[in-house]
PDB file of C-alpha atoms in Angstrom:
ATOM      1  CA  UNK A   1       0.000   0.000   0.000  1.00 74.00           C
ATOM      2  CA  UNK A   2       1.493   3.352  -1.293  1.00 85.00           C
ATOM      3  CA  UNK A   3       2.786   5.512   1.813  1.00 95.00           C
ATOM      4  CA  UNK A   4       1.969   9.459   2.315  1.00 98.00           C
ATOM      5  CA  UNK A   5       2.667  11.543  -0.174  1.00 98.00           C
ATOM      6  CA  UNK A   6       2.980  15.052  -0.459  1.00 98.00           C
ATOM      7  CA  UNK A   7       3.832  17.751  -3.390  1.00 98.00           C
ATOM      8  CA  UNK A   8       5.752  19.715  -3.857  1.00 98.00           C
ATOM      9  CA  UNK A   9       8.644  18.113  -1.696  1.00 98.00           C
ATOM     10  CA  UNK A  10      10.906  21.227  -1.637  1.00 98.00           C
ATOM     11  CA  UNK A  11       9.821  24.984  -2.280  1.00 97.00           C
ATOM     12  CA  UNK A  12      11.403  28.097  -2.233  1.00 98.00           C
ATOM     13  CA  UNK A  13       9.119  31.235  -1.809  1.00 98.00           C
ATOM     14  CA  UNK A  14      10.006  35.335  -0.978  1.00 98.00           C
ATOM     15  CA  UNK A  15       8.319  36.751   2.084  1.00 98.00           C
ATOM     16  CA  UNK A  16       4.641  38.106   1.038  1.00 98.00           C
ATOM     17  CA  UNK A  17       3.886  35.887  -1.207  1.00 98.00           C
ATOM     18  CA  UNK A  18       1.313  31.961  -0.611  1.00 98.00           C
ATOM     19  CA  UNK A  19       2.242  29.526  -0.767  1.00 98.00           C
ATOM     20  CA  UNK A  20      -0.278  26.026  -1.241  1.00 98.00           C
ATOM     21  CA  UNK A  21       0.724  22.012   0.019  1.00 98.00           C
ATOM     22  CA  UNK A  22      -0.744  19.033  -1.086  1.00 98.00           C
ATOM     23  CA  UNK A  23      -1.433  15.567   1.068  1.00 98.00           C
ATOM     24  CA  UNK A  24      -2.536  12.461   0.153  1.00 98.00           C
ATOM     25  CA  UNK A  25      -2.657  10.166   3.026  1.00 97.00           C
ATOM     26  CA  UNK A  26      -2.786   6.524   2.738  1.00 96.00           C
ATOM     27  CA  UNK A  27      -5.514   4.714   1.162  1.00 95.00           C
ATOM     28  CA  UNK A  28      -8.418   4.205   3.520  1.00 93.00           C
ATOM     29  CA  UNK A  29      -7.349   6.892   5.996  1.00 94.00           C
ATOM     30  CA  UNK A  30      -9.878   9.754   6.744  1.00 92.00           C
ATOM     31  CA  UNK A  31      -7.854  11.334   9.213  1.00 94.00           C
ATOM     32  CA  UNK A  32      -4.524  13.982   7.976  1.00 96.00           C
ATOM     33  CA  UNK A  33      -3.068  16.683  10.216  1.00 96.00           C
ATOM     34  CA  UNK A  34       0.005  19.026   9.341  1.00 98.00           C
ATOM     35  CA  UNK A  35       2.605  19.797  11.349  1.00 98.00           C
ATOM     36  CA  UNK A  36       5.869  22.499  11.247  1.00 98.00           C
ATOM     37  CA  UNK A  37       9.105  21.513  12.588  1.00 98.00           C
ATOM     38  CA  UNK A  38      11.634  23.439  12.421  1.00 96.00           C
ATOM     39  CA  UNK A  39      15.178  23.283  14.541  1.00 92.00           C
ATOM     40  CA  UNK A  40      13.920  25.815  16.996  1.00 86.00           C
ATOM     41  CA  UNK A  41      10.772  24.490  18.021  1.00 90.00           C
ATOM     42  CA  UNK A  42      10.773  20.671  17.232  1.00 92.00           C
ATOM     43  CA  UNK A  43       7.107  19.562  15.638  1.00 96.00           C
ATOM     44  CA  UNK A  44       4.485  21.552  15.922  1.00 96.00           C
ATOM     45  CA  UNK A  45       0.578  20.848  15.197  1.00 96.00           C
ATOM     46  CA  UNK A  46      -0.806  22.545  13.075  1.00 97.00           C
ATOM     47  CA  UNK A  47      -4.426  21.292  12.787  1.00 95.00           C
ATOM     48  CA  UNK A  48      -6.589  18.480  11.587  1.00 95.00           C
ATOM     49  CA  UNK A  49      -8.819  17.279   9.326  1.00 95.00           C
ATOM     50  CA  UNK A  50     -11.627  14.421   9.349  1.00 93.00           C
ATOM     51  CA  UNK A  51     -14.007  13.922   6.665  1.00 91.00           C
ATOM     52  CA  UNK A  52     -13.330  17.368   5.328  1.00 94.00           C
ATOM     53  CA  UNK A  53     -13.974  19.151   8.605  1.00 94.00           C
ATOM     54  CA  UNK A  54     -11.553  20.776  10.295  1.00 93.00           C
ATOM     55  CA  UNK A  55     -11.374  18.948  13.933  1.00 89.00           C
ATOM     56  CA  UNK A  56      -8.451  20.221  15.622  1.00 88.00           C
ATOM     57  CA  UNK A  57      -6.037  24.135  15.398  1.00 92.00           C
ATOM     58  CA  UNK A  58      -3.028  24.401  16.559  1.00 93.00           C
ATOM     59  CA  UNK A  59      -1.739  27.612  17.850  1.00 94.00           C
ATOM     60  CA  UNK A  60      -0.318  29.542  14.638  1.00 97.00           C
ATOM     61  CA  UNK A  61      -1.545  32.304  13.137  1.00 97.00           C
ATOM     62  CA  UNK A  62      -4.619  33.116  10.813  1.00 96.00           C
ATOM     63  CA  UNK A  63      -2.014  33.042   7.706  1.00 98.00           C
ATOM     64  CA  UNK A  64      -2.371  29.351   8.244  1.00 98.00           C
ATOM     65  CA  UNK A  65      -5.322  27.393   6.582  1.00 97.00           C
ATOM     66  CA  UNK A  66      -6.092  24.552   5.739  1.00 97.00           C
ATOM     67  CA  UNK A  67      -8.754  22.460   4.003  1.00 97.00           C
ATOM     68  CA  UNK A  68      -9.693  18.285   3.280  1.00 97.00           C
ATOM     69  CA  UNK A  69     -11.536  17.190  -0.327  1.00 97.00           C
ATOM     70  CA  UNK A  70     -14.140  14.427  -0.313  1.00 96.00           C
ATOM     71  CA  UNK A  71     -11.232  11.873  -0.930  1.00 95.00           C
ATOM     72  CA  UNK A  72      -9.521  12.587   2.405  1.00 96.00           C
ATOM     73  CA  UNK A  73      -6.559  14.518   0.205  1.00 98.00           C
ATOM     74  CA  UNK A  74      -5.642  17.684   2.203  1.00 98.00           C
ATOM     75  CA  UNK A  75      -3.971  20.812   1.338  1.00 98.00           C
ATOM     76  CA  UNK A  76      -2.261  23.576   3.530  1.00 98.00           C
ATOM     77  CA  UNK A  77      -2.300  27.033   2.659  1.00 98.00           C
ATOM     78  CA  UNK A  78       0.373  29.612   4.051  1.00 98.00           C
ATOM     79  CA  UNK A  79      -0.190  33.533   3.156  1.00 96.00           C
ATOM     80  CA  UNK A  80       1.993  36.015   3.307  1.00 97.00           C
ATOM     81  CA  UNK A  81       4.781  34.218   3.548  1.00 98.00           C
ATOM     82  CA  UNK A  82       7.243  35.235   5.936  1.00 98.00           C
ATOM     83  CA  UNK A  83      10.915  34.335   7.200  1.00 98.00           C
ATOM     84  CA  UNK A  84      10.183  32.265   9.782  1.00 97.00           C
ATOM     85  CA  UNK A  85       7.535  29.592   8.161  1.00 98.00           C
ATOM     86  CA  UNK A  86      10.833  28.479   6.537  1.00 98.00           C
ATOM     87  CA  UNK A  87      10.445  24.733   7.917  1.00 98.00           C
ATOM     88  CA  UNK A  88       9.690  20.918   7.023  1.00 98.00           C
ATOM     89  CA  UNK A  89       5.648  20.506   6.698  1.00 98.00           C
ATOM     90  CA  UNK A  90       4.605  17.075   7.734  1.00 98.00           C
ATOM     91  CA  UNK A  91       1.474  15.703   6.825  1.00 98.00           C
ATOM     92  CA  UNK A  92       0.258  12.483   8.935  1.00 97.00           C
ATOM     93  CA  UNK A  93      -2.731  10.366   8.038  1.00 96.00           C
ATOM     94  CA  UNK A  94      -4.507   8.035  10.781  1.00 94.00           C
ATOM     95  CA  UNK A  95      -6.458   5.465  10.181  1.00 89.00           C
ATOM     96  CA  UNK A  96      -8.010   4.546  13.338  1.00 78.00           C
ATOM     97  CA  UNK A  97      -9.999   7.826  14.792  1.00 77.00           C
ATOM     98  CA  UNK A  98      -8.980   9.193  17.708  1.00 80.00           C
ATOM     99  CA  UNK A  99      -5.962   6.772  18.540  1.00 82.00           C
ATOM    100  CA  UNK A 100      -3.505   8.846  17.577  1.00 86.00           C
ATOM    101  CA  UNK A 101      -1.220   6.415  15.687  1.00 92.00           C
ATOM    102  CA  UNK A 102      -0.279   8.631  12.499  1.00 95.00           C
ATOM    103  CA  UNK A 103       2.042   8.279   9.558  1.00 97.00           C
ATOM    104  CA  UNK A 104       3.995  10.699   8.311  1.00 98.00           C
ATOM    105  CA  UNK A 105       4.272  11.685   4.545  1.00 98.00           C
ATOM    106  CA  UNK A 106       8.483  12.788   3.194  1.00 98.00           C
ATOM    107  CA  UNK A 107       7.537  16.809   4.018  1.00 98.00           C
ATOM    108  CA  UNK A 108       7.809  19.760   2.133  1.00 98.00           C
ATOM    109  CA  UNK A 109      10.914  21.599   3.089  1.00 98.00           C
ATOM    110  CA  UNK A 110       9.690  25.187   2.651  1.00 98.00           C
ATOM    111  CA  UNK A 111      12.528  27.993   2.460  1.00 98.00           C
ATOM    112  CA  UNK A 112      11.188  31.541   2.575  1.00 98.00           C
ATOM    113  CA  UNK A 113      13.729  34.224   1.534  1.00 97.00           C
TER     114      UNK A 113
ATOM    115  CA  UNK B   1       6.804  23.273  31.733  1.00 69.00           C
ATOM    116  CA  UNK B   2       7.270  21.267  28.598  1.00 75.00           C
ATOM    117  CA  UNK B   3       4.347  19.493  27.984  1.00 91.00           C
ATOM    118  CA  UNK B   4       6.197  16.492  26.400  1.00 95.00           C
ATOM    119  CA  UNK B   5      10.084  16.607  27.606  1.00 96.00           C
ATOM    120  CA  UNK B   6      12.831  14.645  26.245  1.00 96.00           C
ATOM    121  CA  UNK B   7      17.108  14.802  26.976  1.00 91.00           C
ATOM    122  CA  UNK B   8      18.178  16.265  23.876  1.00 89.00           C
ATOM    123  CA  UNK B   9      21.207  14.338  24.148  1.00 89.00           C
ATOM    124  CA  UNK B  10      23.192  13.180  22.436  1.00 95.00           C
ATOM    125  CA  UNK B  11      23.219   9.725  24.171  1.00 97.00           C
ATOM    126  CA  UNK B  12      25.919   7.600  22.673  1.00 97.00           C
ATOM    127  CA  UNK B  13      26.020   4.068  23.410  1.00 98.00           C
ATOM    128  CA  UNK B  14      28.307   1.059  21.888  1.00 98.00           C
ATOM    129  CA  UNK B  15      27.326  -0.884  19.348  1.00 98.00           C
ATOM    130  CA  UNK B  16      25.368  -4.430  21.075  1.00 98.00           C
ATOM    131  CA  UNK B  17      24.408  -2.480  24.319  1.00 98.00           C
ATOM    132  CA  UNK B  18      20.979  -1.417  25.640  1.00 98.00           C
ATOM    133  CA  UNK B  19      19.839   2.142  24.688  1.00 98.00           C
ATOM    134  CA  UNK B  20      17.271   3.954  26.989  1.00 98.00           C
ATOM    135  CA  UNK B  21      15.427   6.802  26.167  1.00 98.00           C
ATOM    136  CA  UNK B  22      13.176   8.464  28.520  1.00 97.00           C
ATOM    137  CA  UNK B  23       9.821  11.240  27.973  1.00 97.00           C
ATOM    138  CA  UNK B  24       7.782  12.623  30.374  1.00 97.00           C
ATOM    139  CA  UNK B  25       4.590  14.331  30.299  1.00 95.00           C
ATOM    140  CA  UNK B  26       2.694  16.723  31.868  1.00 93.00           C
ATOM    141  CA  UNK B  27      -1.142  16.278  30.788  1.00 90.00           C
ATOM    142  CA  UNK B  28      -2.386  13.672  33.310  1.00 90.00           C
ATOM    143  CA  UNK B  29      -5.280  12.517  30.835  1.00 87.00           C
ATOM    144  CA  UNK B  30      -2.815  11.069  28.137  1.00 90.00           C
ATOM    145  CA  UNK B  31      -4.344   8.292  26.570  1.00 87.00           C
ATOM    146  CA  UNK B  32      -1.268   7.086  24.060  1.00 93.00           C
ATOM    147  CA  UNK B  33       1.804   6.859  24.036  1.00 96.00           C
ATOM    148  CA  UNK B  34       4.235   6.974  20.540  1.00 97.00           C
ATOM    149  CA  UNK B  35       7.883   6.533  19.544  1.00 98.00           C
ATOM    150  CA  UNK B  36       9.326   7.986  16.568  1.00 98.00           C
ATOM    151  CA  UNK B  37      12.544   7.698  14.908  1.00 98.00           C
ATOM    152  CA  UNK B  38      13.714  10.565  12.320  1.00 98.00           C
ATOM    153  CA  UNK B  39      16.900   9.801  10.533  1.00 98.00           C
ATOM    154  CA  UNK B  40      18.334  13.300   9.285  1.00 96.00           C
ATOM    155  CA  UNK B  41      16.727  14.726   6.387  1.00 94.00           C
ATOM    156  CA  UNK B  42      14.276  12.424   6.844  1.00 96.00           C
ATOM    157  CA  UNK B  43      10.200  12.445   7.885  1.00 97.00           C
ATOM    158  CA  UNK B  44       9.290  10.479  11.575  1.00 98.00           C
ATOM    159  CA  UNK B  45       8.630   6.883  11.103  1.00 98.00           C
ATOM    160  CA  UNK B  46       6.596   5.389  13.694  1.00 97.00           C
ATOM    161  CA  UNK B  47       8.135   2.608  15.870  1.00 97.00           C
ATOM    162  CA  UNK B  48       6.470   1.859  18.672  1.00 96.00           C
ATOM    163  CA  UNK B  49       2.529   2.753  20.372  1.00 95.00           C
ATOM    164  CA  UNK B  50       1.728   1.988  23.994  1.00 96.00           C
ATOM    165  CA  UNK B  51      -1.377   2.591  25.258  1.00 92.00           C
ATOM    166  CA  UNK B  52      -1.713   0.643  28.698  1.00 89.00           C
ATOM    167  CA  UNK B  53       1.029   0.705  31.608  1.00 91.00           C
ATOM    168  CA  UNK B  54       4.052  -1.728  31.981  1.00 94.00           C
ATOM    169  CA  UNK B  55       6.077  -3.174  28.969  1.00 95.00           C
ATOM    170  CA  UNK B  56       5.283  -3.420  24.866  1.00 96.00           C
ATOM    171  CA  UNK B  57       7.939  -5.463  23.138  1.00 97.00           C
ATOM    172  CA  UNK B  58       8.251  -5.911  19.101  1.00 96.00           C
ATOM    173  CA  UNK B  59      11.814  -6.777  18.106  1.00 97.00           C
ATOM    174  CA  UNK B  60      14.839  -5.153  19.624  1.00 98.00           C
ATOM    175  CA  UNK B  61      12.402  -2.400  21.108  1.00 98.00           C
ATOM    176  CA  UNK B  62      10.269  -2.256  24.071  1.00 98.00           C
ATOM    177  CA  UNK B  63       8.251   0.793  25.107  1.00 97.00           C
ATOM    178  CA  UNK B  64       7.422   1.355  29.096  1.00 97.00           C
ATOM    179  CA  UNK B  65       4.552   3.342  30.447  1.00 96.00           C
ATOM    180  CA  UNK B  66       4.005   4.114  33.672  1.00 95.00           C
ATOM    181  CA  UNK B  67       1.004   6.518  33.781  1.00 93.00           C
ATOM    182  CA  UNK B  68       1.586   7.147  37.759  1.00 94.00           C
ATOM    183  CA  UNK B  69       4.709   8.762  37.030  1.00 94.00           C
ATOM    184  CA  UNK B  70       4.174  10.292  33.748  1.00 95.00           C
ATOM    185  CA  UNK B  71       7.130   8.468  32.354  1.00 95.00           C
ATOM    186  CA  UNK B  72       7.341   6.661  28.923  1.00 97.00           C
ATOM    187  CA  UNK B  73      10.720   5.062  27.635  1.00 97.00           C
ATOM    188  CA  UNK B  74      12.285   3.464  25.037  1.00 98.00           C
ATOM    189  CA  UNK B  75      14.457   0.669  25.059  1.00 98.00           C
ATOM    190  CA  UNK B  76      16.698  -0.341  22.070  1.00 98.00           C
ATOM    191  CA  UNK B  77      18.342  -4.153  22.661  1.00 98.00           C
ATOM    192  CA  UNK B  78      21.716  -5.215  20.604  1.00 98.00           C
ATOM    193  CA  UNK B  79      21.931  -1.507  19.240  1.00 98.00           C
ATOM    194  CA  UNK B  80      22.984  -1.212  15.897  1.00 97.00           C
ATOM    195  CA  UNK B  81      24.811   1.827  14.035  1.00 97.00           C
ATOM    196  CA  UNK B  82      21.557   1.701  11.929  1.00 97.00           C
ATOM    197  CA  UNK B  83      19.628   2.817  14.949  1.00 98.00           C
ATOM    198  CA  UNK B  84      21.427   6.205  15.251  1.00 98.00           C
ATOM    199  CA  UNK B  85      18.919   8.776  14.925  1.00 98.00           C
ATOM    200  CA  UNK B  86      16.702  11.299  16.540  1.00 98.00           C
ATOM    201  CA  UNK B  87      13.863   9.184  18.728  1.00 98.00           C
ATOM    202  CA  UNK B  88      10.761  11.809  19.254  1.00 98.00           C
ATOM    203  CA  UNK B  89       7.852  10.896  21.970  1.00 98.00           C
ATOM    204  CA  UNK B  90       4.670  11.902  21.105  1.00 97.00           C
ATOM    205  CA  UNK B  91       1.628  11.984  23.371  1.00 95.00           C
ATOM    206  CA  UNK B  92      -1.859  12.163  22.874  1.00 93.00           C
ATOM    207  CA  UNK B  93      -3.867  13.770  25.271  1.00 83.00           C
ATOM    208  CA  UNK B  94      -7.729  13.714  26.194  1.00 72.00           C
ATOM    209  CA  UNK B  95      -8.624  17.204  25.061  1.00 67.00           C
ATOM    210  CA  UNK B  96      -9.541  17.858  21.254  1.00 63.00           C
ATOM    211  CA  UNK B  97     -10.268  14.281  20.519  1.00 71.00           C
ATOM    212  CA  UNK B  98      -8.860  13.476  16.797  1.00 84.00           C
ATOM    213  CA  UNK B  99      -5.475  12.607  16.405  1.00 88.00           C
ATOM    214  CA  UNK B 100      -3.281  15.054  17.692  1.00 91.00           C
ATOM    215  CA  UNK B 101       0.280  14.700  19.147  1.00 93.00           C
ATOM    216  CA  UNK B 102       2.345  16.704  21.189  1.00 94.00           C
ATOM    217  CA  UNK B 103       5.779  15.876  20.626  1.00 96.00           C
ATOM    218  CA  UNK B 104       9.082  15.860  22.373  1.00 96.00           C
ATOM    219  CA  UNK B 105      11.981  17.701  21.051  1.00 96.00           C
ATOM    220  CA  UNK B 106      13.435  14.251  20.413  1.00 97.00           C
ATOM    221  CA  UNK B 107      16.967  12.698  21.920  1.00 97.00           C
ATOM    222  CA  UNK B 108      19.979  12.186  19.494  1.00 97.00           C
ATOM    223  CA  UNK B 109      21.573   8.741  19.728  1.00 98.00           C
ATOM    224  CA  UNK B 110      24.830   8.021  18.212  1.00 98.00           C
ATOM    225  CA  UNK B 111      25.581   3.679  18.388  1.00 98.00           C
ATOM    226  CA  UNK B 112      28.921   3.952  18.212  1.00 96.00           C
ATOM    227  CA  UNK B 113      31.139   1.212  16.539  1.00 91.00           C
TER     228      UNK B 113
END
């Protein structure tokens, strides 16, 4: 069964601009949250999704959004962009609700400049 | 206070010997309990899940819980060079529902030849 995935897997972007990531979690798994990690501050949740509603927000700012189609794929929407949302963006799909055992997708490293 | 804490280490340990990583946690409610291993450059994989107290064992790896003291550990048996890498605790907790972790800054370990 094919892993995570996630597109684009490395991005370079200049401060004010978006900035969109895709997920697509594992076959049969309803469940995909995002998180940031970064050197500083380790991973971070960012929120989650379940049969396209948003269950769960981390704490980060508005500029952070995302949203979950009908086929459990999930994108991640940063606006503008700046200097220090340069970090690895983990996706994790579950497929078990509520018990917490996720798999990661390969990340998009994001550099902002 | 961290709510997941972890000795950044690095813990080095010979190749063959037992390697112990320890987490704590500060949310009382956690319901489970997950190891991760990050190689560098790469995405967590997942490892290990405990979700009662007392000992989990698959392979070389056993995970302790011991919900009294709010201590969760890793143990690596016969370490190999292969296992050096960044092992990250994650908790999930009892408020949000979903999947969400809180993770550890992770501990470095070096197996050393």
């Amino acid at each position: 069964k094919a892993g995570v995935t996630q597109t684009p897997r490395y991005l370079i972007k200049t401060r004010g601009q978006q900035v969109t990531l895709s997920c697509s979690p594992i076959s049969g798994h309803r469940s995909v949250s995002w998180y940031q990690q970064t050197p500083g501050q380790g991973l971070q949740f960012l929120f989650e999704y379940f049969s396209e509603t948003q269950r769960n927000k981390g704490n980060f700012p508005g500029r952070f959004s995302g949203r979950q189609f009908s086929n459990s794929r999930s994108e991640m929407n940063v606006s503008t962009l700046e200097l220090g949302d340069s970090a690895l963006y983990l996706c994790a799909s579950s497929l078990r609700d509520g018990s917490g055992e996720q798999y990661f997708g390969p990340g998009t490293r994001l550099t902002v400049t | 206070q961290k709510e997941v804490e972890q000795n950044s280490g690095p813990l080095s340990v010979p190749e063959g010997a037992i390697a112990s990583l320890n987490c704590t946690y500060s949310d009382r409610g956690s319901q489970s309990f997950f190891w991760y291993r990050q190689y560098s450059g790469k995405s967590p994989e997942l490892i290990m899940f405990i979700y009662s107290n007392g000992d989990k064992e698959d392979g070389r790896f056993t995970a302790q819980l011991n919900k009294a003291s709010q201590y969760v550990s890793l143990l690596i048996r016969d370490s190999q060079p292969s296992d050096s890498a960044t092992y990250l605790c994650a908790v999930k907790g009892l408020t949000g529902g979903g999947n969400k972790l809180t993770f550890g800054t992770g501990t470095q370990l070096k197996v050393e030849l």
